[in-house]
Amino acid sequence: KDLLEEASFEGRTLSMKELIERLNALGVAAERKSVGSDLEALRQYGLSIERRRCGRTSGYFLRPKP
């Protein structure tokens, strides 16, 4: 959640690769499937995490609460 709050917004998304690299830099072991599951868990918790496709890649951002 903190990564998305600090580094993403509607005009700037974080790709799955960027999320994994940032987590690894913090000492958190991460892989694509676990990050995907974590993002879904955060959505279930009530966070508005959006996925935006741009060509062949996707990016994620946390939509601010109104």
CSV table of N, CA and C in Angstrom, one decimal:
chain,number,residue,atom,x,y,z
A,1,LYS,N,0.8,-1.2,0.0
A,1,LYS,CA,0.0,0.0,0.0
A,1,LYS,C,0.9,1.2,0.0
A,2,ASP,N,1.9,1.3,0.9
A,2,ASP,CA,2.7,2.5,0.9
A,2,ASP,C,3.4,2.8,-0.4
A,3,LEU,N,3.9,1.7,-1.1
A,3,LEU,CA,4.5,1.9,-2.4
A,3,LEU,C,3.6,2.6,-3.3
A,4,LEU,N,2.4,2.1,-3.4
A,4,LEU,CA,1.4,2.7,-4.3
A,4,LEU,C,1.1,4.1,-3.9
A,5,GLU,N,0.9,4.4,-2.6
A,5,GLU,CA,0.6,5.8,-2.2
A,5,GLU,C,1.7,6.7,-2.5
A,6,GLU,N,3.0,6.3,-2.3
A,6,GLU,CA,4.1,7.2,-2.5
A,6,GLU,C,4.5,7.4,-4.0
A,7,ALA,N,4.4,6.4,-4.8
A,7,ALA,CA,5.0,6.4,-6.1
A,7,ALA,C,4.0,6.4,-7.3
A,8,SER,N,2.7,6.3,-7.0
A,8,SER,CA,1.8,6.2,-8.1
A,8,SER,C,0.7,7.2,-8.0
A,9,PHE,N,0.1,7.5,-9.1
A,9,PHE,CA,-1.1,8.3,-9.1
A,9,PHE,C,-1.7,8.1,-10.5
A,10,GLU,N,-2.8,8.6,-10.7
A,10,GLU,CA,-3.6,8.3,-12.0
A,10,GLU,C,-2.8,8.5,-13.2
A,11,GLY,N,-1.9,9.5,-13.3
A,11,GLY,CA,-1.1,9.8,-14.4
A,11,GLY,C,0.2,9.0,-14.5
A,12,ARG,N,0.5,8.4,-13.4
A,12,ARG,CA,1.8,7.6,-13.3
A,12,ARG,C,1.5,6.3,-12.6
A,13,THR,N,1.7,5.2,-13.3
A,13,THR,CA,1.5,3.9,-12.8
A,13,THR,C,2.8,3.2,-12.5
A,14,LEU,N,2.7,2.2,-11.7
A,14,LEU,CA,3.8,1.3,-11.4
A,14,LEU,C,3.5,-0.1,-12.1
A,15,SER,N,4.5,-0.5,-12.9
A,15,SER,CA,4.3,-1.8,-13.5
A,15,SER,C,4.6,-2.9,-12.5
A,16,MET,N,4.2,-4.1,-12.8
A,16,MET,CA,4.4,-5.2,-11.9
A,16,MET,C,5.9,-5.4,-11.7
A,17,LYS,N,6.7,-5.2,-12.7
A,17,LYS,CA,8.2,-5.3,-12.6
A,17,LYS,C,8.7,-4.2,-11.6
A,18,GLU,N,8.2,-3.0,-11.7
A,18,GLU,CA,8.6,-1.9,-10.8
A,18,GLU,C,8.2,-2.2,-9.4
A,19,LEU,N,7.0,-2.7,-9.2
A,19,LEU,CA,6.6,-3.1,-7.8
A,19,LEU,C,7.5,-4.1,-7.2
A,20,ILE,N,7.8,-5.1,-8.0
A,20,ILE,CA,8.7,-6.2,-7.5
A,20,ILE,C,10.1,-5.7,-7.2
A,21,GLU,N,10.6,-4.8,-8.1
A,21,GLU,CA,12.0,-4.3,-7.8
A,21,GLU,C,12.0,-3.4,-6.6
A,22,ARG,N,11.0,-2.6,-6.4
A,22,ARG,CA,10.9,-1.7,-5.2
A,22,ARG,C,10.8,-2.6,-3.9
A,23,LEU,N,10.0,-3.6,-4.0
A,23,LEU,CA,9.8,-4.5,-2.8
A,23,LEU,C,11.1,-5.2,-2.5
A,24,ASN,N,11.8,-5.7,-3.5
A,24,ASN,CA,13.1,-6.4,-3.3
A,24,ASN,C,14.1,-5.4,-2.7
A,25,ALA,N,14.1,-4.1,-3.2
A,25,ALA,CA,15.0,-3.1,-2.7
A,25,ALA,C,14.8,-2.9,-1.2
A,26,LEU,N,13.6,-3.1,-0.7
A,26,LEU,CA,13.2,-2.9,0.7
A,26,LEU,C,13.5,-4.2,1.5
A,27,GLY,N,14.0,-5.3,0.8
A,27,GLY,CA,14.3,-6.5,1.5
A,27,GLY,C,13.1,-7.5,1.6
A,28,VAL,N,12.1,-7.2,0.8
A,28,VAL,CA,10.9,-8.0,0.7
A,28,VAL,C,10.9,-8.9,-0.5
A,29,ALA,N,11.0,-10.2,-0.3
A,29,ALA,CA,11.0,-11.1,-1.4
A,29,ALA,C,9.6,-11.1,-2.1
A,30,ALA,N,9.6,-10.9,-3.4
A,30,ALA,CA,8.3,-10.8,-4.1
A,30,ALA,C,8.5,-11.4,-5.5
A,31,GLU,N,7.4,-12.0,-5.9
A,31,GLU,CA,7.3,-12.4,-7.3
A,31,GLU,C,5.9,-12.1,-7.8
A,32,ARG,N,5.7,-12.2,-9.1
A,32,ARG,CA,4.5,-11.7,-9.8
A,32,ARG,C,3.2,-12.3,-9.2
A,33,LYS,N,3.2,-13.5,-8.9
A,33,LYS,CA,1.9,-14.1,-8.4
A,33,LYS,C,1.6,-13.6,-7.0
A,34,SER,N,2.6,-13.5,-6.2
A,34,SER,CA,2.4,-13.0,-4.8
A,34,SER,C,2.0,-11.6,-4.8
A,35,VAL,N,2.6,-10.7,-5.6
A,35,VAL,CA,2.2,-9.3,-5.7
A,35,VAL,C,0.8,-9.2,-6.2
A,36,GLY,N,0.4,-10.0,-7.2
A,36,GLY,CA,-0.9,-9.9,-7.7
A,36,GLY,C,-1.9,-10.3,-6.6
A,37,SER,N,-1.6,-11.3,-5.9
A,37,SER,CA,-2.5,-11.7,-4.8
A,37,SER,C,-2.6,-10.7,-3.7
A,38,ASP,N,-1.5,-10.0,-3.4
A,38,ASP,CA,-1.5,-8.9,-2.4
A,38,ASP,C,-2.3,-7.7,-2.9
A,39,LEU,N,-2.2,-7.4,-4.2
A,39,LEU,CA,-3.0,-6.3,-4.7
A,39,LEU,C,-4.5,-6.6,-4.6
A,40,GLU,N,-4.8,-7.8,-4.9
A,40,GLU,CA,-6.3,-8.2,-4.8
A,40,GLU,C,-6.7,-8.2,-3.3
A,41,ALA,N,-5.9,-8.6,-2.4
A,41,ALA,CA,-6.2,-8.5,-1.0
A,41,ALA,C,-6.5,-7.1,-0.5
A,42,LEU,N,-5.6,-6.2,-1.0
A,42,LEU,CA,-5.8,-4.8,-0.7
A,42,LEU,C,-7.1,-4.2,-1.3
A,43,ARG,N,-7.5,-4.7,-2.5
A,43,ARG,CA,-8.8,-4.3,-3.1
A,43,ARG,C,-9.9,-4.8,-2.2
A,44,GLN,N,-9.8,-6.0,-1.7
A,44,GLN,CA,-10.9,-6.6,-0.9
A,44,GLN,C,-11.0,-5.8,0.4
A,45,TYR,N,-9.8,-5.3,0.9
A,45,TYR,CA,-9.8,-4.5,2.1
A,45,TYR,C,-10.4,-3.2,1.9
A,46,GLY,N,-10.6,-2.8,0.7
A,46,GLY,CA,-11.3,-1.5,0.4
A,46,GLY,C,-10.5,-0.4,-0.3
A,47,LEU,N,-9.3,-0.7,-0.6
A,47,LEU,CA,-8.4,0.3,-1.3
A,47,LEU,C,-8.8,0.2,-2.8
A,48,SER,N,-8.8,1.4,-3.4
A,48,SER,CA,-9.1,1.5,-4.8
A,48,SER,C,-7.9,1.4,-5.7
A,49,ILE,N,-7.4,0.2,-5.9
A,49,ILE,CA,-6.2,0.0,-6.7
A,49,ILE,C,-6.7,-0.3,-8.1
A,50,GLU,N,-6.2,0.6,-9.0
A,50,GLU,CA,-6.7,0.5,-10.4
A,50,GLU,C,-5.5,-0.1,-11.3
A,51,ARG,N,-5.9,-0.8,-12.3
A,51,ARG,CA,-5.0,-1.3,-13.3
A,51,ARG,C,-5.2,-0.6,-14.6
A,52,ARG,N,-4.2,-0.1,-15.2
A,52,ARG,CA,-4.3,0.5,-16.5
A,52,ARG,C,-3.4,-0.1,-17.5
A,53,ARG,N,-4.0,-0.5,-18.6
A,53,ARG,CA,-3.2,-1.1,-19.7
A,53,ARG,C,-2.7,0.0,-20.7
A,54,CYS,N,-1.5,-0.2,-21.1
A,54,CYS,CA,-0.9,0.7,-22.1
A,54,CYS,C,-0.1,-0.2,-23.1
A,55,GLY,N,-0.8,-0.5,-24.2
A,55,GLY,CA,-0.1,-1.4,-25.1
A,55,GLY,C,0.0,-2.8,-24.5
A,56,ARG,N,1.2,-3.3,-24.4
A,56,ARG,CA,1.5,-4.7,-23.9
A,56,ARG,C,1.7,-4.7,-22.4
A,57,THR,N,1.8,-3.6,-21.8
A,57,THR,CA,2.1,-3.5,-20.4
A,57,THR,C,1.0,-3.0,-19.6
A,58,SER,N,1.0,-3.3,-18.3
A,58,SER,CA,0.0,-2.8,-17.4
A,58,SER,C,0.7,-2.1,-16.3
A,59,GLY,N,-0.1,-1.1,-15.7
A,59,GLY,CA,0.5,-0.4,-14.5
A,59,GLY,C,-0.6,-0.3,-13.5
A,60,TYR,N,-0.2,-0.1,-12.3
A,60,TYR,CA,-1.1,0.0,-11.2
A,60,TYR,C,-1.0,1.3,-10.5
A,61,PHE,N,-2.1,1.8,-9.9
A,61,PHE,CA,-2.0,3.0,-9.1
A,61,PHE,C,-3.1,3.0,-8.1
A,62,LEU,N,-3.0,3.8,-7.1
A,62,LEU,CA,-3.9,3.8,-6.0
A,62,LEU,C,-4.8,5.1,-6.2
A,63,ARG,N,-6.0,4.9,-6.5
A,63,ARG,CA,-6.9,6.1,-6.7
A,63,ARG,C,-7.2,6.7,-5.3
A,64,PRO,N,-7.0,8.0,-5.2
A,64,PRO,CA,-7.2,8.6,-3.9
A,64,PRO,C,-8.7,8.6,-3.5
A,65,LYS,N,-8.9,8.5,-2.2
A,65,LYS,CA,-10.3,8.5,-1.7
A,65,LYS,C,-10.9,9.9,-1.9
A,66,PRO,N,-12.2,10.0,-2.2
A,66,PRO,CA,-12.8,11.3,-2.4
A,66,PRO,C,-12.9,12.1,-1.1
